[in-house]
Coordinates of C-alpha atoms and ligand atoms in Angstrom, one line a residue:
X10 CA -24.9 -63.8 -140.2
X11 CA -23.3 -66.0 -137.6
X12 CA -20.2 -67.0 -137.6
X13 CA -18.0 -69.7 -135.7
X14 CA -14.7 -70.3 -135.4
X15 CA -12.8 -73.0 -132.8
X16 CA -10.7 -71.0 -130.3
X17 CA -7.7 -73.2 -131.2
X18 CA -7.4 -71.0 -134.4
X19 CA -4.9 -67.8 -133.8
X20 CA -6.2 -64.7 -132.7
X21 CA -4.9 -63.0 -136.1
X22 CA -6.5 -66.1 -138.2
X23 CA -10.2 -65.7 -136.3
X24 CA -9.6 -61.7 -136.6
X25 CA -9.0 -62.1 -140.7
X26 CA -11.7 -65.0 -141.1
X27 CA -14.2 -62.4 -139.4
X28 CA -12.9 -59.7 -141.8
X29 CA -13.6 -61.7 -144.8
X30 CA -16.8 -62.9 -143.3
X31 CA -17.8 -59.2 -143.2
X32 CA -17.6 -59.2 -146.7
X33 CA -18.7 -61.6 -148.2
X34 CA -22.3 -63.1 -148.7
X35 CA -23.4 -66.5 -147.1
X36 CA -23.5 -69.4 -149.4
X37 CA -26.5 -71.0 -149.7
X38 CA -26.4 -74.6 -147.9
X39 CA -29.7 -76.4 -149.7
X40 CA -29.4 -79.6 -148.4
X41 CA -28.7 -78.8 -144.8
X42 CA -31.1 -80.2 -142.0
X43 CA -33.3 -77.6 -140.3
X44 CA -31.5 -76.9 -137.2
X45 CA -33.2 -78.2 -134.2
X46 CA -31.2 -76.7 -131.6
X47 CA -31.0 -73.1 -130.4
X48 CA -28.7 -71.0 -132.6
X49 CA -25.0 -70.3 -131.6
X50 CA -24.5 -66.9 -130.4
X51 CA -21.7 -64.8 -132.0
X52 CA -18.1 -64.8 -130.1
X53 CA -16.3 -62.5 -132.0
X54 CA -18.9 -59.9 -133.6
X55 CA -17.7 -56.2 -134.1
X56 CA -21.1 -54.7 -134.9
X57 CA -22.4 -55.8 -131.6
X58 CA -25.2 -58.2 -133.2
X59 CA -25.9 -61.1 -130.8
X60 CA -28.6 -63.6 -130.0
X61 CA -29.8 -65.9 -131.6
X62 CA -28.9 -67.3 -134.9
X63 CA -30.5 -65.2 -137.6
X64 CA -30.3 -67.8 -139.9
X65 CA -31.6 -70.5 -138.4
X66 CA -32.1 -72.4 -142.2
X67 CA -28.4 -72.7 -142.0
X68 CA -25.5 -75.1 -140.1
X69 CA -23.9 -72.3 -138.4
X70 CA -20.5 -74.1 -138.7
X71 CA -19.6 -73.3 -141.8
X72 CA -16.0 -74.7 -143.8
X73 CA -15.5 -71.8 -145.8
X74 CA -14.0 -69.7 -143.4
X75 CA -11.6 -72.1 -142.9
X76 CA -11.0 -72.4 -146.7
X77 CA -10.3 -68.3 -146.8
X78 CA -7.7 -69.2 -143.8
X79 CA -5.9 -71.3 -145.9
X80 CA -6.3 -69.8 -149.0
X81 CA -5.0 -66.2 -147.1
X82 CA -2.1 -68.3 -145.7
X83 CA -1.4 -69.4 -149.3
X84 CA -1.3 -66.5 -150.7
X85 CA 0.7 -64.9 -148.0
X86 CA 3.2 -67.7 -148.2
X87 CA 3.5 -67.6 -151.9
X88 CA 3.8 -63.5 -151.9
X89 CA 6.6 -63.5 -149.6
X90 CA 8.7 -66.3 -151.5
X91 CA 8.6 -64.0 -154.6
X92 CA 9.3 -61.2 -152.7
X93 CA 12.8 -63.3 -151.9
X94 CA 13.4 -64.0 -155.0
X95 CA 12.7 -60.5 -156.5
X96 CA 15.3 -59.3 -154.1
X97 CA 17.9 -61.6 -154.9
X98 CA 20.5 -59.9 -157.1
X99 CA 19.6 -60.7 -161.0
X100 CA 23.4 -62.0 -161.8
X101 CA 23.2 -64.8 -159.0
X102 CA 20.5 -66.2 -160.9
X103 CA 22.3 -66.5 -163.9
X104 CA 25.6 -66.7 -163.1
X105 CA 27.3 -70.0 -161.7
X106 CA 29.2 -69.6 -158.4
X107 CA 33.4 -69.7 -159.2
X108 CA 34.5 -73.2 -159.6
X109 CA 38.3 -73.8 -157.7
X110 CA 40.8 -74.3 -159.9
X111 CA 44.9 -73.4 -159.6
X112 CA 45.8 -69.9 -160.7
X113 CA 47.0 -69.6 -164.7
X114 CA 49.9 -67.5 -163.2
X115 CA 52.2 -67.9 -159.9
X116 CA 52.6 -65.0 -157.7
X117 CA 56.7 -66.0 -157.9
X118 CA 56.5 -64.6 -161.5
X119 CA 53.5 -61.8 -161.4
X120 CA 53.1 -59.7 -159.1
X121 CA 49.4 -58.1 -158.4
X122 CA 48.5 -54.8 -156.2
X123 CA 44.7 -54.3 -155.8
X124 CA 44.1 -51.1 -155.9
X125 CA 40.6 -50.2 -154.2
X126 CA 38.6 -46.7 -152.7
X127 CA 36.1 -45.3 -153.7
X128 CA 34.8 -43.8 -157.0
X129 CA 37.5 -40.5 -157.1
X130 CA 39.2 -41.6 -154.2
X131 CA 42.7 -41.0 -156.9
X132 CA 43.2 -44.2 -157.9
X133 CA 43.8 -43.7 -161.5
X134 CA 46.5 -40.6 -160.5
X135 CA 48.4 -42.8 -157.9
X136 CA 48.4 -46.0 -160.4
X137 CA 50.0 -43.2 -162.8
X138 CA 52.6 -42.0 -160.2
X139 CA 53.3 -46.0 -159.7
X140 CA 53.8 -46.7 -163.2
X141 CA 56.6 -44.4 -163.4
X142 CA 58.7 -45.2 -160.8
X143 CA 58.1 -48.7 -160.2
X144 CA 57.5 -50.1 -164.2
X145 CA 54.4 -51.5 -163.2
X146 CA 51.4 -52.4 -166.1
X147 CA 48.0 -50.5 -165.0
X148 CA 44.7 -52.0 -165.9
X149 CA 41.9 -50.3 -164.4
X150 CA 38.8 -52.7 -164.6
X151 CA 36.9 -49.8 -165.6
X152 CA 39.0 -48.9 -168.8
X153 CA 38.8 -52.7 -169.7
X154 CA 35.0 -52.6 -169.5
X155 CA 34.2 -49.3 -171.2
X156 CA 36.8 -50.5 -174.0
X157 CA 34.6 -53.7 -174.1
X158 CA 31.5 -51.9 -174.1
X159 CA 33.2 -49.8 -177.4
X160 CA 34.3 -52.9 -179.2
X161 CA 32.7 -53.5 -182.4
X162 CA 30.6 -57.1 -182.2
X163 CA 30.9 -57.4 -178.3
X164 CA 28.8 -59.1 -176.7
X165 CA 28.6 -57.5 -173.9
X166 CA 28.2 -54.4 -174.9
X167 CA 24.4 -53.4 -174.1
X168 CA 25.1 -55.6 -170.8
X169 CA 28.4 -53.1 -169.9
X170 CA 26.8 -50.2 -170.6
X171 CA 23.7 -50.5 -168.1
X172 CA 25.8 -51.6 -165.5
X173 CA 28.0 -48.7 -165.6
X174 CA 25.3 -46.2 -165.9
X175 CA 23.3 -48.0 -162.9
X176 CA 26.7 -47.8 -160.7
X177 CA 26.1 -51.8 -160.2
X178 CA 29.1 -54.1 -160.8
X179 CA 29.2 -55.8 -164.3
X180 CA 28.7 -59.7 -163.6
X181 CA 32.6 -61.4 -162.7
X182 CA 33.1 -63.4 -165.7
X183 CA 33.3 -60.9 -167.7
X184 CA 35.9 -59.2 -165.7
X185 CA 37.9 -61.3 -164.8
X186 CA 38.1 -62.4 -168.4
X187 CA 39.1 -59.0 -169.6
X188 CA 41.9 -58.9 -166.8
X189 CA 43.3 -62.5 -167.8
X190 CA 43.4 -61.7 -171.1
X191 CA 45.2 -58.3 -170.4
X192 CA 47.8 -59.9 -167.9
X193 CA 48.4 -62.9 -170.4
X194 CA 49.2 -60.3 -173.8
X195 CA 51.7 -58.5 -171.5
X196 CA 53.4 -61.8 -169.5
X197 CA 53.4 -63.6 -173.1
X198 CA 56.0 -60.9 -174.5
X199 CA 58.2 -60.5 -171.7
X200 CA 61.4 -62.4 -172.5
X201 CA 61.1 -63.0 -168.5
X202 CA 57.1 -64.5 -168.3
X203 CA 57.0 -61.7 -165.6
X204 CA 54.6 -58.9 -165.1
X205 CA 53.8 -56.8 -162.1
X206 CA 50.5 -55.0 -162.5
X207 CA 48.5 -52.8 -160.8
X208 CA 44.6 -53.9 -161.1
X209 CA 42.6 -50.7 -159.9
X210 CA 39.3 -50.8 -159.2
X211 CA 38.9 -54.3 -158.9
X212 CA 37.7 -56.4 -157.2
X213 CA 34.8 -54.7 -156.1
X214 CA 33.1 -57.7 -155.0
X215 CA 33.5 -60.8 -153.4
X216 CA 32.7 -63.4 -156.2
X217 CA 35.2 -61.1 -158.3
X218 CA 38.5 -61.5 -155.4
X219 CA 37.6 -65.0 -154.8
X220 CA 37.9 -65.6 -158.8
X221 CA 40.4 -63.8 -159.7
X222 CA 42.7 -65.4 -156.9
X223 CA 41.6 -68.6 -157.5
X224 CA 41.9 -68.6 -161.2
X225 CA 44.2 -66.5 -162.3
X226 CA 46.4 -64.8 -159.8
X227 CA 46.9 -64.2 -156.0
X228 CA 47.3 -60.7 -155.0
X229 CA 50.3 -59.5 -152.8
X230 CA 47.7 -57.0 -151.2
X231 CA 45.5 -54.5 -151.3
X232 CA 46.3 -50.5 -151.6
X233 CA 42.8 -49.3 -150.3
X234 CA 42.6 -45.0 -150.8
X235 CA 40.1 -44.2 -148.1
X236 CA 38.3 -40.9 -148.5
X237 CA 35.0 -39.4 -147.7
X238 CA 32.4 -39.5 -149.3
X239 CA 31.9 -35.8 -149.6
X240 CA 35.5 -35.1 -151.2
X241 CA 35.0 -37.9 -153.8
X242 CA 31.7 -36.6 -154.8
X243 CA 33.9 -32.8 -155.3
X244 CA 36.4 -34.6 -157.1
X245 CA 34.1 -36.6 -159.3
X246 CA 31.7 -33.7 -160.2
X247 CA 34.7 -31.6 -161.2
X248 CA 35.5 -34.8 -163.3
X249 CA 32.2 -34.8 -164.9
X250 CA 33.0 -31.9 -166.9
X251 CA 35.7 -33.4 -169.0
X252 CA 35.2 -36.8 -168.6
X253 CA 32.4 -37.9 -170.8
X254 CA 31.4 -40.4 -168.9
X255 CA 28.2 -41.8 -168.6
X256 CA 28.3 -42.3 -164.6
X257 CA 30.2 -38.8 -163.4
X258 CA 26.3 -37.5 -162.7
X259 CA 24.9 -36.6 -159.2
X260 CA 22.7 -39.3 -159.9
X261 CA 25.2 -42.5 -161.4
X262 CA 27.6 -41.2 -158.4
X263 CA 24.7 -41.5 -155.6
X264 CA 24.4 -45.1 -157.1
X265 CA 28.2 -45.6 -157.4
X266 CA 28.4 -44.5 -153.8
X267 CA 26.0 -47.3 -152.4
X268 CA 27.6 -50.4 -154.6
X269 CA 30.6 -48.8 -152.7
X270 CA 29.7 -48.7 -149.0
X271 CA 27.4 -52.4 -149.6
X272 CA 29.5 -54.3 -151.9
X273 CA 33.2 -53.1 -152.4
X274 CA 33.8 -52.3 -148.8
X275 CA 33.2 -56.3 -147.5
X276 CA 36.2 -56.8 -149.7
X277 CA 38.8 -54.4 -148.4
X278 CA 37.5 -56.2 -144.7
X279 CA 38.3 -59.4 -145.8
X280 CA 41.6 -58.5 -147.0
X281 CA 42.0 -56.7 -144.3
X282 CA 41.3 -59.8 -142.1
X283 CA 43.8 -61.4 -143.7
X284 CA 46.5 -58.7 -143.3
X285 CA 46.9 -58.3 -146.6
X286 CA 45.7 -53.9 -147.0
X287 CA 47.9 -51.3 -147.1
X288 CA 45.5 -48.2 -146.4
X289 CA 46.2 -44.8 -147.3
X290 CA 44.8 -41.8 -146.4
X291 CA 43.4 -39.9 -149.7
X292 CA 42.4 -36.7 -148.6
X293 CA 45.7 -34.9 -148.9
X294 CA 47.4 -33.2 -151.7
X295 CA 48.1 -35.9 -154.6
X296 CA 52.0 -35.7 -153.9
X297 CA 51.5 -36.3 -150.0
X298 CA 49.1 -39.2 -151.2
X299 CA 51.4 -40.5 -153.0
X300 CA 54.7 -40.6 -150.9
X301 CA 52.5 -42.2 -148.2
X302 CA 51.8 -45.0 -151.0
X303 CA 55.5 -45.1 -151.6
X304 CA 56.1 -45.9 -147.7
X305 CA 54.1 -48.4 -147.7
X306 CA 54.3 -50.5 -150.5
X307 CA 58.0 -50.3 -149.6
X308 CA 57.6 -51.5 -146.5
X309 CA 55.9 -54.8 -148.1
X310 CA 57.8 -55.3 -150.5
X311 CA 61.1 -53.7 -150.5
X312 CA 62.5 -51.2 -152.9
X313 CA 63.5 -53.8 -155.6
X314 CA 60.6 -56.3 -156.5
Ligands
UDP425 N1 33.1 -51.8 -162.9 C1 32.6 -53.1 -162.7 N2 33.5 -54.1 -162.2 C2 34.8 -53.8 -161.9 C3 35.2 -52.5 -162.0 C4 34.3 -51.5 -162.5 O1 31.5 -53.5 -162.9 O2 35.5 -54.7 -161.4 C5 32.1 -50.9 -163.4 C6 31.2 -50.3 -162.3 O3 29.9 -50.1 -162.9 C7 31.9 -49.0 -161.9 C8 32.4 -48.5 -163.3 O4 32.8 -49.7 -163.9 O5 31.0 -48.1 -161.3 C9 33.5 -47.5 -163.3 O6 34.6 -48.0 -162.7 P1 36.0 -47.2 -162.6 O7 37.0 -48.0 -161.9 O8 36.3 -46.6 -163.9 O9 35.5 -46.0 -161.7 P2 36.4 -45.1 -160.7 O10 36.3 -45.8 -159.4 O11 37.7 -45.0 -161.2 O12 35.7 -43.8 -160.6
MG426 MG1 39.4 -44.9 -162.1

């Protein structure tokens, strides 16, 4: 079967049309002219076949191939756009980027503390030790969403609960919803309109801090716990048997781990680009920990605040 293919066409192109060729059977041509020249010889063939053409009933330029080009090109085209948008995390698709909008509270009357590390890093102990001495409200995101996920005739429920278990962060809205809400009930009944609250665990992502600042409050800064990875997983395993939760498993903390290092930590850099983290080392004892927090919130905001 000969075969012909203009040398302008790729190397890769005349390498895959001569594949396909190798497979496949000629089409008939019935209406072609005899050929009254001498048959093409082969440029490309892998089985060594030369000479004349074989066929000499048929044109020995033949379209198809360039049809299968085309056609592969297509296919390859259309394979790698899916592939895109496959990849593409399932809540962008849905999920409308933050609009701008002026924050329901002013950072003159609430004061916010992000408090960030990762999964059994101590947040939830220092936040407790912070509460005491300094009358702040804690809200850990995570209590807020598992409370959510509990509620009778949520909506989110189902939605929660995956996440979670999957390590993956629960789509902002809903969040940042459940934190307004929280911050509003408390501001509403003190005689003041003040509040200062301490929102650990959150943000976690950047469409969440962008949000949240926008919308509802701008943070004073972040206090970001930094511990290995090996320590939290200790910690968090130890947890696990008392916890009842769904993601204190070697498997759930793997996956917690990785929404750590790829999502969570681009937002303690971009605070940090800003100047606005106070990091703490989280390997010590919790009382060390914790008067190494005390310096430094101090230091930014004074005793009194
Ligand atoms: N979570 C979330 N958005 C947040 C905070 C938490 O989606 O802003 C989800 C996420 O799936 C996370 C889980 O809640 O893995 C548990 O968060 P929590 O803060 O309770 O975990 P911790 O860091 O204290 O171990
Ligand atoms: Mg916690």
């Amino acid at each position: 079967m000969a075969q012909q293919i203009p040398r302008f066409i790729s190397r890769r192109f005349r390498q895959q049309a001569s594949l396909f060729c190798r497979f496949s059977a000629p089409v008939p041509r019935p209406f072609a002219p005899p050929p009254k020249v001498p048959a093409l010889r082969r440029t490309y063939a892998s089985t060594g076949e030369s000479g004349p053409n074989p066929n000499p009933g048929q044109n020995p330029f033949k379209i198809w191939p360039f049809v299968a080009i085309f056609a592969a090109g297509t296919g390859a085209y259309v394979l790698m756009v899916n592939q895109r948008i496959d990849m593409a995390p399932t809540d962008k698709k849905q999920i409308p980027a933050p609009k701008k909008g002026t924050p329901t509270f002013s950072p003159d009357k609430v004061t916010v503390l992000f408090v960030l590390g990762g999964p059994g890093a101590g947040k939830g102990t220092q936040c407790a030790n912070l509460v005491r001495d300094y009358n702040f409200t804690h809200l850990s995101a995570g209590d807020l969403l598992r409370a959510e996920q509990d509620r009778e005739g949520s909506e989110f429920g189902d939605l929660i609960k995956d996440y979670i278990k999957e390590g993956r962060i629960v789509p902002m809205e809903v969040t940042v919803q459940l934190l307004e809400n929280a911050i509003t009930d408390v501001v509403r009944a003190a005689p003041s309109g003040k509040g200062k609250f301490l929102i650990d665990g959150f943000p976690r992502k950047m469409d969440q801090a962008i949000k949240f600042e926008e919308t509802v409050c701008p943070s004073k800064f972040v206090l970001f716990y930094d511990c290995p990875e090996e320590e939290m997983q200790k910690r968090l395993l130890n947890r696990g048997k008392t916890s009842g939760r769904s993601d204190d498993n070697a498997e759930s903390i793997q996956k917690r781990f990785k929404t750590f290092v790829e999502t969570s930590m681009p937002v303690v850099d971009y605070f940090a680009s800003q100047g606005r983290v106070v990091k703490v080392v989280a390997t010590k004892s919790p009382a060390e920990v914790y008067k190494e927090t005390k310096e430094g919130l101090e230091k930014r905001l004074g005793k009194i605040f």
